[in-house]
Coordinates of N, CA and C in Angstrom, one line a residue:
M953 N -24.3 5.8 68.9 CA -25.0 6.5 67.8 C -24.4 7.8 67.5
N954 N -24.0 8.5 68.5 CA -23.4 9.8 68.3 C -22.1 9.6 67.6
E955 N -21.3 8.6 67.9 CA -20.0 8.3 67.3 C -20.2 8.1 65.8
H956 N -21.2 7.3 65.4 CA -21.5 7.1 64.0 C -21.7 8.4 63.3
N957 N -22.5 9.3 63.9 CA -22.8 10.6 63.2 C -21.5 11.4 63.1
N958 N -20.6 11.3 64.0 CA -19.3 12.0 64.0 C -18.5 11.5 62.8
N959 N -18.4 10.2 62.7 CA -17.7 9.5 61.6 C -18.3 9.9 60.2
S960 N -19.6 10.0 60.2 CA -20.3 10.4 59.0 C -19.9 11.8 58.5
G961 N -19.8 12.7 59.5 CA -19.3 14.0 59.2 C -17.9 14.1 58.6
I962 N -17.0 13.2 59.1 CA -15.7 13.1 58.6 C -15.7 12.6 57.1
A963 N -16.6 11.6 56.9 CA -16.7 11.1 55.5 C -17.2 12.1 54.6
D964 N -18.2 12.9 55.0 CA -18.7 14.0 54.2 C -17.7 15.0 53.8
R965 N -16.9 15.4 54.8 CA -15.8 16.4 54.6 C -14.8 15.8 53.6
L966 N -14.4 14.5 53.8 CA -13.4 13.9 52.9 C -14.0 13.9 51.5
S967 N -15.2 13.5 51.3 CA -15.8 13.5 49.9 C -15.8 14.8 49.3
D968 N -15.8 15.9 50.1 CA -15.8 17.3 49.5 C -14.4 17.6 49.0
V969 N -13.3 17.1 49.6 CA -12.0 17.4 49.2 C -11.2 16.3 48.5
M970 N -11.8 15.1 48.4 CA -11.1 14.0 47.7 C -11.0 14.3 46.3
P971 N -9.7 14.2 45.8 CA -9.5 14.4 44.3 C -10.3 13.4 43.5
D972 N -10.5 13.7 42.3 CA -11.3 12.7 41.4 C -10.3 11.5 41.1
E973 N -11.0 10.5 40.6 CA -10.2 9.2 40.3 C -9.1 9.4 39.3
K974 N -9.3 10.3 38.3 CA -8.2 10.5 37.3 C -7.0 11.1 38.0
A975 N -7.2 12.1 38.8 CA -6.1 12.8 39.5 C -5.4 11.8 40.4
L976 N -6.1 11.0 41.1 CA -5.5 10.0 42.0 C -4.7 8.9 41.2
Y977 N -5.2 8.5 40.1 CA -4.6 7.6 39.2 C -3.3 8.2 38.6
D978 N -3.4 9.5 38.2 CA -2.2 10.2 37.7 C -1.1 10.3 38.7
A979 N -1.5 10.6 40.0 CA -0.5 10.7 41.1 C 0.2 9.3 41.3
A980 N -0.6 8.3 41.3 CA -0.1 6.9 41.4 C 0.9 6.6 40.3
E981 N 0.6 7.0 39.1 CA 1.5 6.7 38.0 C 2.8 7.5 38.1
L982 N 2.7 8.8 38.5 CA 3.8 9.6 38.8 C 4.8 8.9 39.8
L983 N 4.2 8.5 40.9 CA 5.0 7.9 42.0 C 5.6 6.6 41.5
K984 N 5.0 5.9 40.6 CA 5.6 4.7 40.0 C 7.0 5.0 39.3
V985 N 7.0 6.2 38.7 CA 8.2 6.6 38.0 C 9.4 6.7 39.0
F986 N 9.1 7.1 40.2 CA 10.1 7.2 41.2 C 10.5 5.9 41.8
G987 N 9.8 4.8 41.4 CA 10.0 3.5 42.0 C 11.1 2.7 41.3
D988 N 12.1 3.4 40.7 CA 13.2 2.7 40.0 C 14.5 3.3 40.5
S989 N 15.4 2.5 41.0 CA 16.6 3.1 41.6 C 17.5 3.8 40.6
T990 N 17.5 3.3 39.3 CA 18.3 4.1 38.3 C 17.7 5.4 38.1
R991 N 16.4 5.5 38.0 CA 15.8 6.8 37.7 C 16.0 7.7 39.0
I992 N 16.0 7.2 40.2 CA 16.2 8.0 41.4 C 17.7 8.5 41.3
R993 N 18.6 7.7 40.9 CA 20.0 8.1 40.8 C 20.1 9.2 39.8
I994 N 19.4 9.1 38.7 CA 19.5 10.1 37.7 C 18.9 11.4 38.2
I995 N 17.8 11.3 38.9 CA 17.1 12.5 39.5 C 18.1 13.2 40.5
F996 N 18.8 12.4 41.3 CA 19.7 12.9 42.2 C 20.8 13.7 41.5
I997 N 21.3 13.2 40.4 CA 22.4 13.9 39.6 C 21.8 15.2 39.1
L998 N 20.6 15.1 38.5 CA 20.0 16.3 37.9 C 19.5 17.3 39.0
C999 N 19.4 16.9 40.2 CA 19.2 17.9 41.3 C 20.4 18.8 41.5
Q1000 N 21.6 18.3 41.1 CA 22.8 19.1 41.2 C 23.1 20.0 40.1
E1001 N 22.8 19.5 38.8 CA 23.1 20.3 37.6 C 22.6 19.6 36.4
E1002 N 22.4 20.4 35.3 CA 21.9 19.7 34.1 C 23.1 19.0 33.5
M1003 N 22.8 18.0 32.7 CA 23.9 17.1 32.3 C 23.4 16.4 31.0
C1004 N 24.4 16.0 30.2 CA 24.1 15.2 29.0 C 24.1 13.7 29.3
V1005 N 23.6 12.9 28.4 CA 23.5 11.5 28.6 C 24.8 10.9 28.9
C1006 N 25.8 11.2 28.1 CA 27.2 10.6 28.2 C 27.7 10.9 29.6
D1007 N 27.6 12.1 30.2 CA 28.1 12.4 31.5 C 27.3 11.6 32.6
I1008 N 26.0 11.5 32.4 CA 25.2 10.8 33.4 C 25.6 9.3 33.4
A1009 N 25.8 8.8 32.2 CA 26.2 7.4 32.0 C 27.6 7.1 32.7
K1010 N 28.5 8.0 32.5 CA 29.8 7.9 33.2 C 29.7 7.9 34.7
R1011 N 28.9 8.9 35.2 CA 28.8 9.0 36.7 C 28.1 7.7 37.3
L1012 N 27.2 7.2 36.5 CA 26.5 6.0 37.1 C 27.1 4.7 36.6
E1013 N 28.1 4.8 35.8 CA 28.8 3.6 35.3 C 27.8 2.6 34.6
M1014 N 27.0 3.2 33.7 CA 26.0 2.5 32.9 C 26.2 2.9 31.5
T1015 N 25.5 2.2 30.6 CA 25.6 2.5 29.2 C 24.7 3.7 28.8
Q1016 N 25.1 4.4 27.8 CA 24.3 5.6 27.4 C 22.9 5.1 26.9
S1017 N 22.8 3.9 26.4 CA 21.5 3.4 26.0 C 20.6 3.2 27.2
A1018 N 21.1 2.6 28.2 CA 20.3 2.4 29.4 C 19.9 3.7 30.0
I1019 N 20.8 4.7 30.1 CA 20.4 6.0 30.6 C 19.4 6.7 29.7
S1020 N 19.6 6.6 28.4 CA 18.6 7.2 27.5 C 17.2 6.7 27.7
H1021 N 17.1 5.4 27.9 CA 15.8 4.8 28.1 C 15.2 5.4 29.4
Q1022 N 15.9 5.5 30.4 CA 15.4 6.0 31.7 C 15.0 7.5 31.6
L1023 N 15.9 8.2 30.8 CA 15.6 9.6 30.6 C 14.3 9.8 29.8
R1024 N 14.0 8.9 28.9 CA 12.8 8.9 28.1 C 11.6 8.7 29.0
V1025 N 11.7 7.8 29.9 CA 10.6 7.6 30.9 C 10.4 8.8 31.8
L1026 N 11.5 9.4 32.2 CA 11.4 10.6 33.0 C 10.8 11.8 32.2
K1027 N 11.2 11.9 31.0 CA 10.6 13.0 30.1 C 9.1 12.8 29.9
E1028 N 8.7 11.5 29.6 CA 7.3 11.2 29.4 C 6.5 11.5 30.6
A1029 N 7.1 11.4 31.8 CA 6.4 11.7 33.0 C 6.5 13.2 33.4
R1030 N 7.1 14.0 32.5 CA 7.2 15.4 32.7 C 8.1 15.8 33.9
L1031 N 9.1 14.9 34.1 CA 10.0 15.2 35.3 C 11.3 15.8 34.8
V1032 N 11.7 15.7 33.6 CA 12.9 16.3 33.0 C 12.6 17.1 31.8
N1033 N 13.4 18.1 31.6 CA 13.4 18.9 30.4 C 14.6 18.7 29.6
T1034 N 14.6 19.0 28.3 CA 15.8 18.9 27.5 C 16.2 20.3 26.9
R1035 N 17.5 20.5 26.7 CA 18.0 21.7 26.0 C 19.1 21.3 25.1
R1036 N 18.9 21.7 23.8 CA 19.9 21.3 22.8 C 21.0 22.4 22.7
N1037 N 22.3 22.0 22.7 CA 23.4 22.9 22.5 C 24.2 22.2 21.4
G1038 N 24.0 22.6 20.1 CA 24.7 22.0 19.0 C 24.1 20.6 18.9
K1039 N 24.9 19.6 18.9 CA 24.4 18.2 18.8 C 24.2 17.5 20.1
T1040 N 24.5 18.2 21.2 CA 24.4 17.7 22.5 C 23.1 18.1 23.2
I1041 N 22.4 17.1 23.8 CA 21.1 17.4 24.5 C 21.4 17.3 26.0
F1042 N 21.1 18.4 26.7 CA 21.3 18.4 28.1 C 19.9 18.2 28.8
Y1043 N 20.0 17.5 29.9 CA 18.8 17.2 30.7 C 18.8 17.9 32.0
S1044 N 17.6 18.4 32.4 CA 17.5 19.0 33.7 C 16.1 18.7 34.3
L1045 N 16.0 18.9 35.6 CA 14.7 18.6 36.2 C 13.7 19.7 35.8
C1046 N 12.4 19.3 35.6 CA 11.4 20.3 35.1 C 11.2 21.4 36.1
D1047 N 11.1 21.1 37.4 CA 10.8 22.2 38.3 C 11.2 21.8 39.7
E1048 N 10.9 22.7 40.6 CA 11.2 22.4 42.0 C 10.4 21.3 42.6
H1049 N 9.2 21.0 42.1 CA 8.4 19.9 42.6 C 9.1 18.6 42.5
V1050 N 9.9 18.4 41.5 CA 10.6 17.1 41.3 C 11.7 17.0 42.4
K1051 N 12.4 18.1 42.7 CA 13.4 18.1 43.7 C 12.7 17.9 45.1
N1052 N 11.6 18.6 45.3 CA 10.9 18.4 46.6 C 10.4 17.0 46.8
I1053 N 9.9 16.3 45.8 CA 9.5 14.9 46.0 C 10.7 14.1 46.3
F1054 N 11.8 14.3 45.6 CA 13.0 13.5 45.8 C 13.5 13.7 47.2
Y1055 N 13.7 15.0 47.6 CA 14.3 15.3 48.9 C 13.4 14.9 50.1
T1056 N 12.1 15.0 49.9 CA 11.1 14.6 50.9 C 11.3 13.0 51.1
A1057 N 11.4 12.3 50.0 CA 11.5 10.8 50.1 C 12.8 10.5 50.8
M1058 N 13.9 11.2 50.5 CA 15.2 10.9 51.1 C 15.2 11.3 52.6
E1059 N 14.5 12.4 52.9 CA 14.4 12.8 54.3 C 13.7 11.7 55.1
H1060 N 12.6 11.2 54.5 CA 11.8 10.2 55.2 C 12.6 8.9 55.4
V1061 N 13.4 8.5 54.4 CA 14.2 7.3 54.5 C 15.3 7.5 55.5
M1062 N 16.0 8.7 55.5 CA 17.1 8.9 56.4 C 16.6 9.0 57.9
E1063 N 15.4 9.5 58.1 CA 14.8 9.6 59.5 C 14.6 8.2 60.0
G1064 N 14.3 7.2 59.2 CA 14.1 5.8 59.6 C 15.3 5.1 60.0
K1065 N 16.5 5.7 59.6 CA 17.8 5.1 59.9 C 18.4 5.5 61.3
H1066 N 17.7 6.5 61.9 CA 18.3 6.9 63.2 C 17.8 6.1 64.4

């Protein structure tokens, strides 16, 4: 009986700090964006420096159309920013959060390989 009361206390504390359903849904949707290897490769490149579509396409040996599509997804998820210089649009990561998510995932994956 005492054990049940203890678990009930944990449940009460969790309900006090549990994010609302919308926030949890939004987090799940954000993580889905990271679930594509092409987008992860683009994020890796943009962790190094801002770059235009044509240079990303060359680095990844993909078409500019395919890269543009993935950049659109990343932009809609508010993971990348754009900057125009003449006719060229440069892409960069929105903020350090994006880098942190990427590097944390890579660290987790690499730890599993040891």
